[in-house]
C-alpha positions in Angstrom: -125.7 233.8 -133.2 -127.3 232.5 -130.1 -128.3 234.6 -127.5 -125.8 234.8 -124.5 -126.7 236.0 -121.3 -123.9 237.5 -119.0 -125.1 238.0 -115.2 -123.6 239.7 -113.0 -124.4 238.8 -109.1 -124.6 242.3 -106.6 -123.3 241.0 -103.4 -122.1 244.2 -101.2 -120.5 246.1 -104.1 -122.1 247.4 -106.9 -121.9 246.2 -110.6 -122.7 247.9 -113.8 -122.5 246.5 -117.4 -122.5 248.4 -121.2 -122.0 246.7 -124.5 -118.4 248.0 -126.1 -119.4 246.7 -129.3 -121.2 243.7 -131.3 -118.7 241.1 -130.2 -117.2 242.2 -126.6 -118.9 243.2 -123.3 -117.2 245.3 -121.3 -117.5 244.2 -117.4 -116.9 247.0 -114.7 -117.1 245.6 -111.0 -115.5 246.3 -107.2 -113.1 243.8 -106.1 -114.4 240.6 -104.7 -117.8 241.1 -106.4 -118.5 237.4 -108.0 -119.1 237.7 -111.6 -121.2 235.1 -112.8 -120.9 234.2 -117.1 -123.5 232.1 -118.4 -122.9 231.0 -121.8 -125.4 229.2 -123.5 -124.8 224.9 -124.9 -124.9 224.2 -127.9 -126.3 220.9 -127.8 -123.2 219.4 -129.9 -120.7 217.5 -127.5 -118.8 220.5 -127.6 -117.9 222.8 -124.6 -117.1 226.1 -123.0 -113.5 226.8 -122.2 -111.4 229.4 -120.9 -108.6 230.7 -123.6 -107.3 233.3 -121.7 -107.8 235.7 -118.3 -106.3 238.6 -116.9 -103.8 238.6 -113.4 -105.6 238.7 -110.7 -109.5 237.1 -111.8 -110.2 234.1 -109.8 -112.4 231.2 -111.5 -114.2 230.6 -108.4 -116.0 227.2 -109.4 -117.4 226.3 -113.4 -120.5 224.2 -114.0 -121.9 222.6 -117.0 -126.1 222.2 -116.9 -128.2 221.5 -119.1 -129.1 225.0 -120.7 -125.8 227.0 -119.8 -122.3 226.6 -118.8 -121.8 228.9 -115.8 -118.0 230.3 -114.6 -118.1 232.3 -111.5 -114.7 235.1 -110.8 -113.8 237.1 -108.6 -110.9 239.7 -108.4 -108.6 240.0 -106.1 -106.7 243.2 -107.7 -107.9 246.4 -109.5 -106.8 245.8 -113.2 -108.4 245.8 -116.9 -108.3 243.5 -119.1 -109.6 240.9 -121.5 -111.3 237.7 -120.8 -111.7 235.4 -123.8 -114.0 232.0 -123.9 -113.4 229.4 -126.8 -116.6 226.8 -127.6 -114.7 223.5 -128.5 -116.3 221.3 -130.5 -113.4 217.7 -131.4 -110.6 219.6 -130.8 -111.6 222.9 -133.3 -112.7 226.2 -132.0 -116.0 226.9 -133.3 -117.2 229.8 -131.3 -115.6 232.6 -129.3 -116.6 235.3 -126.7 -114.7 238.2 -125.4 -115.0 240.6 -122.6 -113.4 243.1 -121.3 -113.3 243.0 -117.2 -112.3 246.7 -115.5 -112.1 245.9 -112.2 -111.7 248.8 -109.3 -111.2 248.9 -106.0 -114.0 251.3 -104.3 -117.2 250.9 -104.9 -117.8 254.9 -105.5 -116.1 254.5 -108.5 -118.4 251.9 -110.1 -121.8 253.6 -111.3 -124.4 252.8 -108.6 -126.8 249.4 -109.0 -130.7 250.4 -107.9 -131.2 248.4 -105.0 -134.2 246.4 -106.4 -132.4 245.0 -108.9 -129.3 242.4 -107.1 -129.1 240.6 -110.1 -128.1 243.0 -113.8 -129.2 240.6 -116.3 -127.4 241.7 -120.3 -128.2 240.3 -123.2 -125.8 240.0 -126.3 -128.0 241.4 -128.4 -130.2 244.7 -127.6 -133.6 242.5 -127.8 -136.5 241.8 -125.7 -135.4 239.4 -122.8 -138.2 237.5 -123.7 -136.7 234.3 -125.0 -139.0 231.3 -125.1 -137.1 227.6 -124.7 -138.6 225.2 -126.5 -139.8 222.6 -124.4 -141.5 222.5 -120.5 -138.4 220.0 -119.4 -136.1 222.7 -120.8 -138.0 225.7 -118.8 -137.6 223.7 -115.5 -134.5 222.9 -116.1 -133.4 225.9 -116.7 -135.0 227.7 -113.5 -134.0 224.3 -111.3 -130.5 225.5 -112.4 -130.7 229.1 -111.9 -131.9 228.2 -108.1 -129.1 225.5 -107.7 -126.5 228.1 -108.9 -127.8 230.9 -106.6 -129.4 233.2 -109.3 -132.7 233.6 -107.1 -133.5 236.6 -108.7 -133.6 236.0 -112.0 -135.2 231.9 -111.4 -138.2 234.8 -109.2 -138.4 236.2 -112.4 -139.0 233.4 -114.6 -141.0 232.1 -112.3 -143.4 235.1 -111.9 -143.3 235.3 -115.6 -145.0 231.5 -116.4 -147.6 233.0 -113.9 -148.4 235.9 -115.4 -148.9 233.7 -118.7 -150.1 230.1 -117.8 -151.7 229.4 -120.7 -148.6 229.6 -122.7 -146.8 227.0 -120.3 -147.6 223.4 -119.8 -146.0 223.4 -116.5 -147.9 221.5 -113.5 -149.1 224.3 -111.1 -147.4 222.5 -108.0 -144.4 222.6 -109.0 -144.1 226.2 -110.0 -145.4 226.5 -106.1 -143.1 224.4 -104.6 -140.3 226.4 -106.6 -141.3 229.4 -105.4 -140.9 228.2 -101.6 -137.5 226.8 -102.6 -136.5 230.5 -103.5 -137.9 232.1 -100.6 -136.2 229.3 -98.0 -132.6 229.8 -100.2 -133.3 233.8 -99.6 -133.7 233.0 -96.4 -137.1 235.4 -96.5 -139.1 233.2 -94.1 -141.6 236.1 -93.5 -142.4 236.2 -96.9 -142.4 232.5 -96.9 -145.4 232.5 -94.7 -147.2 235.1 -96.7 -146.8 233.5 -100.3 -148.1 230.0 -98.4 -151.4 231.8 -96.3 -152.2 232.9 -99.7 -151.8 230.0 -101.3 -153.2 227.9 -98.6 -156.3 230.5 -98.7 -157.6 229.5 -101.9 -159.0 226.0 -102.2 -159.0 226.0 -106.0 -154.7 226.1 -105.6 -155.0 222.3 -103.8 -157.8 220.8 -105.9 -156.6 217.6 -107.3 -152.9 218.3 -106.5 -151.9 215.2 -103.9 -149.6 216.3 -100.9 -149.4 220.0 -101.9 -151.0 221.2 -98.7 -149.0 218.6 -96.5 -145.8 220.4 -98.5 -146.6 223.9 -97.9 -148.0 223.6 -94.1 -144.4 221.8 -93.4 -142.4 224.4 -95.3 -144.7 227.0 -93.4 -143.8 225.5 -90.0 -140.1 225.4 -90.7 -140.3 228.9 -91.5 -142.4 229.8 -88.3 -139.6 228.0 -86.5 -137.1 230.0 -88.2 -138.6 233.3 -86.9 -138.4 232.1 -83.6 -142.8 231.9 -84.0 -142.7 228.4 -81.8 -146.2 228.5 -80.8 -147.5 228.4 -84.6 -145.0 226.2 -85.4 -145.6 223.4 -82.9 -148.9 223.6 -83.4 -148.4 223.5 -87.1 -146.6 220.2 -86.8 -148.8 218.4 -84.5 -151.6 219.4 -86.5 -150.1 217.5 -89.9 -148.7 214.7 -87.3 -152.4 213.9 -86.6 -153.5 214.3 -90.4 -150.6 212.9 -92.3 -149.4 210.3 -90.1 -147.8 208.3 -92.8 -145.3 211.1 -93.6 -141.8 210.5 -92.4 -141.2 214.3 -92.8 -143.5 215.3 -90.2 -142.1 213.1 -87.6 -138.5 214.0 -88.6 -139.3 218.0 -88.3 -141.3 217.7 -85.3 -138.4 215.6 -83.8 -136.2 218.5 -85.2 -138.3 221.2 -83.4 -138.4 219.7 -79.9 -134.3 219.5 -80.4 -134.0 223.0 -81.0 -136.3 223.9 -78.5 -134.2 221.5 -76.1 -137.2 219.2 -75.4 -135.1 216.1 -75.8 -137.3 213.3 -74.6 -140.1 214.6 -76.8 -137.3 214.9 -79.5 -136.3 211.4 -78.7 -139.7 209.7 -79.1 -140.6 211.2 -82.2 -137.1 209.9 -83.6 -138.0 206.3 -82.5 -141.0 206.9 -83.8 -140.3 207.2 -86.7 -137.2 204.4 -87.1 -139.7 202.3 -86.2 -142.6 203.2 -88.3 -140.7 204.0 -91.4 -137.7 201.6 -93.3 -137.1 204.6 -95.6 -136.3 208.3 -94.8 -134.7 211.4 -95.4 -131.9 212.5 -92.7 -131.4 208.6 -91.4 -127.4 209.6 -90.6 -129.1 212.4 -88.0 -131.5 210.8 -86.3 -129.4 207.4 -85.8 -126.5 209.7 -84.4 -128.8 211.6 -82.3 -130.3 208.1 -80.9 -126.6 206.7 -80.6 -125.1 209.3 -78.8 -128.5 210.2 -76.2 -128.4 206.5 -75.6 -124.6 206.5 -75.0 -125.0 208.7 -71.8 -128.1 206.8 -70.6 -126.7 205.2 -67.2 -127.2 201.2 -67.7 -126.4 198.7 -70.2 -130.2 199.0 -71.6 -128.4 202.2 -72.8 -125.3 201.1 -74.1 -127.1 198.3 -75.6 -129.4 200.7 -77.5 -126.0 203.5 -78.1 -124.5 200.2 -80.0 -127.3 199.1 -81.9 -127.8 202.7 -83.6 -124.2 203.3 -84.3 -124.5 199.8 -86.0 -126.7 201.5 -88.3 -124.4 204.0 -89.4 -121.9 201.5 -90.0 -124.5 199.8 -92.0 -124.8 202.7 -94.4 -121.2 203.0 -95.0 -118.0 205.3 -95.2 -120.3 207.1 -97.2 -122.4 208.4 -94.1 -120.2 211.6 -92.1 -120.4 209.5 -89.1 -118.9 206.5 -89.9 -115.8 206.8 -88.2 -117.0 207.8 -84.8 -119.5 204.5 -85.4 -116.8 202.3 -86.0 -114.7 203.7 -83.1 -117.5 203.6 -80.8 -118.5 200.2 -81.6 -115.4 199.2 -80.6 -115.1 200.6 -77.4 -118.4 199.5 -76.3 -117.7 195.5 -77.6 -114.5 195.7 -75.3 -116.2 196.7 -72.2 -119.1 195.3 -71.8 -118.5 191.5 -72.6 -122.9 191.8 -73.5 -122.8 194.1 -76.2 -122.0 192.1 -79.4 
């Protein structure tokens, strides 16, 4: 039998788990605690599905990836009962798992979680959770899905453990980096952001060889300085790699970004025509065409109107697909009937 993993995330209750027996978990939780089951694929064409679930548990969303099929619950009643899961393979049952889910209403009741642990990881079986997958595009997979789903705990984990034992991984060393910052910016832990990257950044042997890795981390580390309301280290951050990187898009865009939030608008404004004009391709194009449409739009003069209707033509360009697209078309419109130029 393949080892299942059930985890259980701690939000502001607490959580605990025990094994009844071989073949059922028992689950005891606080109401509205999300229980997350991950049960591993089989690799077959065949799938997870719920057979049965008490009253009053909520399948809160279900995913399928490429290592594990995840169902998040939550409960919205005290109650036990049994929660069953079928693996369906053409129509035939193939596989089953069963838990038992006691769910109670105050949190003293449930035995208490230690607060370094958020995240109670069980295994089926009483083993080592030292389970090796196969193959480097399986072991990024499976931690690019364990940060998508919001199990940053356990993806700091994994993480921490191909570091502790490199030479058992053939996985690039940048990209385990640039992991790492994607769990710390998801945590929202922007101090310790900026630590993990000074220490990185410290060490010349982490950037040998590796192209872009320094412009990555110094823009992750100014976002994070801006987060924490450090505006001197991150302006200077961002004019710094807008001077050394000047074919990066990024930099103009977050620069841009920065001077909006620090209501600088005609800095803000440059760097977005700036970069519209330097680049054909970037990230965030619906943003900084709406912020050029609607600053133009209250520019007094047809040179502003003119430039309002040529940026909102570029949303239309992109499509219903773009967020915006309905205030493009509608202001379009407006601007073609009253001011007989503008076409």
């Amino acid at each position: 039998m393949k080892k299942i993993i059930l985890l259980i995330f701690i939000t502001f209750s607490t959580i605990s788990l025990y094994s009844k027996n071989d073949n059922t978990i028992m689950i005891n939780a606080s109401i509205n605690t999300p229980i997350v089951i991950s049960l591993q694929n089989k690799y077959d064409n065949g799938e997870w599905q719920i057979e049965s679930k008490p009253d009053g548990l909520n399948l809160e969303t279900s995913r399928k990836g490429q290592l594990y099929t995840y169902f998040v619950f939550k409960a919205t009643k005290e109650f036990k009962g049994i929660l069953i899961f079928n693996y369906i393979k053409e129509n035939e049952k193939i596989d089953i798992r069963t838990y038992v889910v006691n769910i109670k209403g105050k949190d003293d009741e449930i035995p208490v979680a230690k607060e370094d642990k958020p995240l109670v990881i069980i295994p089926e079986k009483k083993e080592k959770d030292e389970t090796k997958i196969g193959t480097t595009y399986s072991i990024k997979k499976y931690i690019t899905e364990l940060i998508e789903t919001g199990l940053l705990q356990k993806a700091k984990q994994e993480i921490e453990k191909i570091l502790e034992n490199q030479e058992k991984y053939n996985i690039e060393k940048d990209w385990i980096i640039k992991q790492k910052v994607a769990i710390f910016e998801k945590m929202e832990d922007y101090n310790g952001l900026i630590n993990y990257i000074d220490e990185i950044l410290s060490n010349e042997d982490n950037l040998n060889n590796i192209k872009d890795l320094e412009l990555f981390l110094r823009l992750a580390r100014a976002k994070a300085y801006s987060k924490t309301d450090k505006n001197i280290e991150a302006e200077s951050e961002l004019v710094y790699l807008k001077n050394f990187y000047p074919d990066s898009p990024d930099v103009y865009y977050q620069l841009g970004l920065f001077y909006l939030k620090e209501k600088k608008l005609e800095k803000a404004i440059s760097l977005f025509e700036n970069l519209v004009r330097k680049f054909n391709e970037f990230e965030e194009k619906e943003f900084v065409y709406i912020t050029l449409a609607r600053h133009y739009y209250k520019v007094v003069g047809l040179n502003g109107y003119n430039l309002s209707y040529e940026y909102y033509k570029k949303i239309k360009d992109l499509g219903p697909i773009s967020i915006y697209y309905n205030e493009a078309i509608k202001m379009i419109e407006f601007l073609e009937n009253n001011f007989l130029n503008i076409r």
